[in-house]
Short mmCIF file of C-alpha atoms in Angstrom, two decimals:
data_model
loop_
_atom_site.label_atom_id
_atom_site.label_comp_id
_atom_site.label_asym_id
_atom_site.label_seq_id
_atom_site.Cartn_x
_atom_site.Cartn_y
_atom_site.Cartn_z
CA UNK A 120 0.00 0.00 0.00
CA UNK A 121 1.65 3.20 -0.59
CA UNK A 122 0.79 6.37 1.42
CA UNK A 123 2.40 10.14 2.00
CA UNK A 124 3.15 10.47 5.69
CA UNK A 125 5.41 12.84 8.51
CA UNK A 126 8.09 12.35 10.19
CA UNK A 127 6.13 12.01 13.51
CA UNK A 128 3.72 9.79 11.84
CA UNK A 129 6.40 7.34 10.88
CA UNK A 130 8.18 7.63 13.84
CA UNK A 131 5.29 6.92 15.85
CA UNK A 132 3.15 4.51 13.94
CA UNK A 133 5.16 3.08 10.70
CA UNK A 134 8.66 2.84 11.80
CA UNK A 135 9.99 -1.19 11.29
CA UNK A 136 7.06 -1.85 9.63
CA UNK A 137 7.75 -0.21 6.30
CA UNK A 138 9.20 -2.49 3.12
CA UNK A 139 10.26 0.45 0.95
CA UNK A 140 10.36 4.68 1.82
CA UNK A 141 10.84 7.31 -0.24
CA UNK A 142 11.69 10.62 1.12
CA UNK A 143 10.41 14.07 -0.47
CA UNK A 144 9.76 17.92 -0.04
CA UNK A 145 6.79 19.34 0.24
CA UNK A 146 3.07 18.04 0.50
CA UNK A 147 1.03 19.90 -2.03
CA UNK A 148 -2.16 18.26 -2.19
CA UNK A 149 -2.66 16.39 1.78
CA UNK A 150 -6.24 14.14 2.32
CA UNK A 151 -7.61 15.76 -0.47
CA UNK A 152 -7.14 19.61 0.38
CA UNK A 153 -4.36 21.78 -1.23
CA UNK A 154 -1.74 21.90 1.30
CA UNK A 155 0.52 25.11 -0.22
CA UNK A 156 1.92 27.72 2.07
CA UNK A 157 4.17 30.69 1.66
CA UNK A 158 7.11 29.54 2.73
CA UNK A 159 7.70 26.65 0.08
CA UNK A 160 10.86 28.40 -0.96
CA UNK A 161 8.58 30.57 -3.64
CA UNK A 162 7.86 27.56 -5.38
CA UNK A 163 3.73 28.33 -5.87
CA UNK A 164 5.42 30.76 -8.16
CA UNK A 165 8.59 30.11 -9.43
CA UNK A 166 8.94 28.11 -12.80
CA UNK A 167 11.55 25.34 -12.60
CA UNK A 168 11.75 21.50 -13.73
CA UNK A 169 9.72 19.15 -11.23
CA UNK A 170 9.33 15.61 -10.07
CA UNK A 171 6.06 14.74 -7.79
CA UNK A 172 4.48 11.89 -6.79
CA UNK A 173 0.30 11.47 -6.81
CA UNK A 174 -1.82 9.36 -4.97
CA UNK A 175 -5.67 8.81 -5.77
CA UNK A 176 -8.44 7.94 -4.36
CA UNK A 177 -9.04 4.55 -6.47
CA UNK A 178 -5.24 3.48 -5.73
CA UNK A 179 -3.49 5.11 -8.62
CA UNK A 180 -0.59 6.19 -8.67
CA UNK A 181 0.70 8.88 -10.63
CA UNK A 182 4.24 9.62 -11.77
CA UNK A 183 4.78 13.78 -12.22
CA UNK A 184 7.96 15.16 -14.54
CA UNK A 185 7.70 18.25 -16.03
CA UNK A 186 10.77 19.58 -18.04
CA UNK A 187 12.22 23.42 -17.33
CA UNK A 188 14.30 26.21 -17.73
CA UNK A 189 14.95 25.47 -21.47
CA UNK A 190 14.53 26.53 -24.55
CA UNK A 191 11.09 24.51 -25.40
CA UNK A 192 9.80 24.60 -21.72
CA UNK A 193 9.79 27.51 -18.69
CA UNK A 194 8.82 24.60 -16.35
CA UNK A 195 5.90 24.56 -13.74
CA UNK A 196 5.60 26.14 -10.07
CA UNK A 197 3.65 24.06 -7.44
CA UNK A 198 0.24 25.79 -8.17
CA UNK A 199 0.71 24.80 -11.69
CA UNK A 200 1.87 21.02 -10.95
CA UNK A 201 -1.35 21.40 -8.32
CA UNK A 202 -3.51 22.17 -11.15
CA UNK A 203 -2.16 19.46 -13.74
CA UNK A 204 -2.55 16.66 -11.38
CA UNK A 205 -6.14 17.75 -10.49
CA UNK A 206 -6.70 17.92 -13.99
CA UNK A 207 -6.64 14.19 -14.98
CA UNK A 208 -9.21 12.75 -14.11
CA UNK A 209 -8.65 11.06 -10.35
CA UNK A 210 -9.94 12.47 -7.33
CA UNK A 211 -5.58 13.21 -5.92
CA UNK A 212 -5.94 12.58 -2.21
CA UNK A 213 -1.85 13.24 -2.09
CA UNK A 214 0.79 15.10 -4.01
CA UNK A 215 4.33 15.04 -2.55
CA UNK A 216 7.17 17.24 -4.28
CA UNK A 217 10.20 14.89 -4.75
CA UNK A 218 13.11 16.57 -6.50
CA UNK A 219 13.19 19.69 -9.11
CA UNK A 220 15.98 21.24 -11.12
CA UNK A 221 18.56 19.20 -13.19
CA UNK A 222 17.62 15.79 -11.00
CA UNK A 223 13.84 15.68 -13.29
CA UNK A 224 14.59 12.87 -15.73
CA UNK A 225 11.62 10.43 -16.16
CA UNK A 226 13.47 7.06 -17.95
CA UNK A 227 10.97 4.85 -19.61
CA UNK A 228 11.60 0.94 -20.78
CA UNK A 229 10.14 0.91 -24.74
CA UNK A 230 9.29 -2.04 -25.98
CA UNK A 231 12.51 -3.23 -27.34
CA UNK A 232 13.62 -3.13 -23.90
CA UNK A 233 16.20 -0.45 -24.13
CA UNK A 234 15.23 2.33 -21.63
CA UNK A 235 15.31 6.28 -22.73
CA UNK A 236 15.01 9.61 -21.40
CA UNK A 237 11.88 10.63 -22.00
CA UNK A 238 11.91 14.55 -21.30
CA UNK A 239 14.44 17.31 -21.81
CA UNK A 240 16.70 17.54 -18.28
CA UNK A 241 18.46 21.08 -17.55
CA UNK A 242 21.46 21.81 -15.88
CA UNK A 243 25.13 20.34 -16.39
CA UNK A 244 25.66 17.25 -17.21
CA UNK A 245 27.85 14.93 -15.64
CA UNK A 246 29.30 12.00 -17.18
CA UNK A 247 27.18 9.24 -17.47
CA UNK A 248 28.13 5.13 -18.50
CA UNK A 249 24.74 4.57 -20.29
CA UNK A 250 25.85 1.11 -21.08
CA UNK A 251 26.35 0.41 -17.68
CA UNK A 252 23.21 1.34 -16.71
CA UNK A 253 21.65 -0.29 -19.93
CA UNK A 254 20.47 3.12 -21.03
CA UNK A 255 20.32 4.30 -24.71
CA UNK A 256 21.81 7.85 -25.04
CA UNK A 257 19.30 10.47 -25.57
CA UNK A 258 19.33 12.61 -28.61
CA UNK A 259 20.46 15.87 -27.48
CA UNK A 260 17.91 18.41 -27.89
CA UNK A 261 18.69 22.07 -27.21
CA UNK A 262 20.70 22.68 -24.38
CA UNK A 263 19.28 19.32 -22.44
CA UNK A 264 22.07 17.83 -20.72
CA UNK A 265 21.54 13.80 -18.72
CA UNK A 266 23.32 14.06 -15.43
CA UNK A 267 23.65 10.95 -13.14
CA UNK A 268 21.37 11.59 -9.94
CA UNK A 269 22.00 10.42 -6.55
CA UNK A 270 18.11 9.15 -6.05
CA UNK A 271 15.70 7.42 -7.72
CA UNK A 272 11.79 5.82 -7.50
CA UNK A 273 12.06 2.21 -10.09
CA UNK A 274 8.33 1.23 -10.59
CA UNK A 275 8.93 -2.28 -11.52
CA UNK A 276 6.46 -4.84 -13.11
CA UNK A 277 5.86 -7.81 -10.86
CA UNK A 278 7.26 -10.07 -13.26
CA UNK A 279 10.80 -8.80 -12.78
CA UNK A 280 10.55 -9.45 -9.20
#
């Protein structure tokens, strides 16, 4: 079952009892209320490349990326990535921010089984082995640079368990 929680909550209710965590910034949508306050480091208005995570009410789970401070895209601010999510179609009962800026790369398996980058990252790149990782190297487009990131959510079909 996945679920956006606290620190407290976890801490006081979840902690050993978890099989997999993923840490994030800031709630945006929380039981089905917008959750957005001032102090979200001017993100409700400042464009940049974000990652998010959605929950529904029906179980779905929804994957965010939306591309920035390029040529082809200005990027979103949380109000925006608020408004998107809302706008397809599930009742969101949780948004979480995960990670913005040059870390946004969404990496998709196609159906020859090589896996590509699917959107246009920003910021320098550093080098990356896409062999090793059993990537195919993106076409550059613009000034879109891939950059290894530190992090990660894998959504992997239960067959490749």
């Amino acid at each position: 079952k996945a679920f956006v929680s606290n620190a407290d909550e976890y801490y006081n209710t979840w902690q050993g009892r978890l099989f997999a965590a993923v840490g994030g910034g800031f709630r945006l949508i929380r039981d089905g209320k917008i959750y957005l306050y001032s102090d979200q480091q001017g993100g409700e208005y400042n464009h940049a490349p974000r990652t998010a995570v959605a929950f529904a009410e029906d179980g779905t789970v929804i994957l965010f990326c939306a591309d920035g401070r390029s040529k082809v895209s200005a990027g979103v601010s949380y109000g925006d990535m608020i408004e998107i999510v809302q706008g397809l179609g599930y009742r969101i009962t949780e948004l979480l921010n995960l990670d913005g800026g040059g870390s946004t790369t969404m990496v998709l398996r196609d159906t020859d089984g090589d896996h590509r980058v699917c959107n246009i990252p920003s910021g320098p790149a550093f080098p990356l082995n896409y062999q090793r990782y059993g990537m195919v190297r993106p076409e550059p487009c613009g000034d879109s640079q891939v950059r290894g990131v530190a992090d990660a959510v894998l959504v992997i079909p239960k067959q490749y368990n």
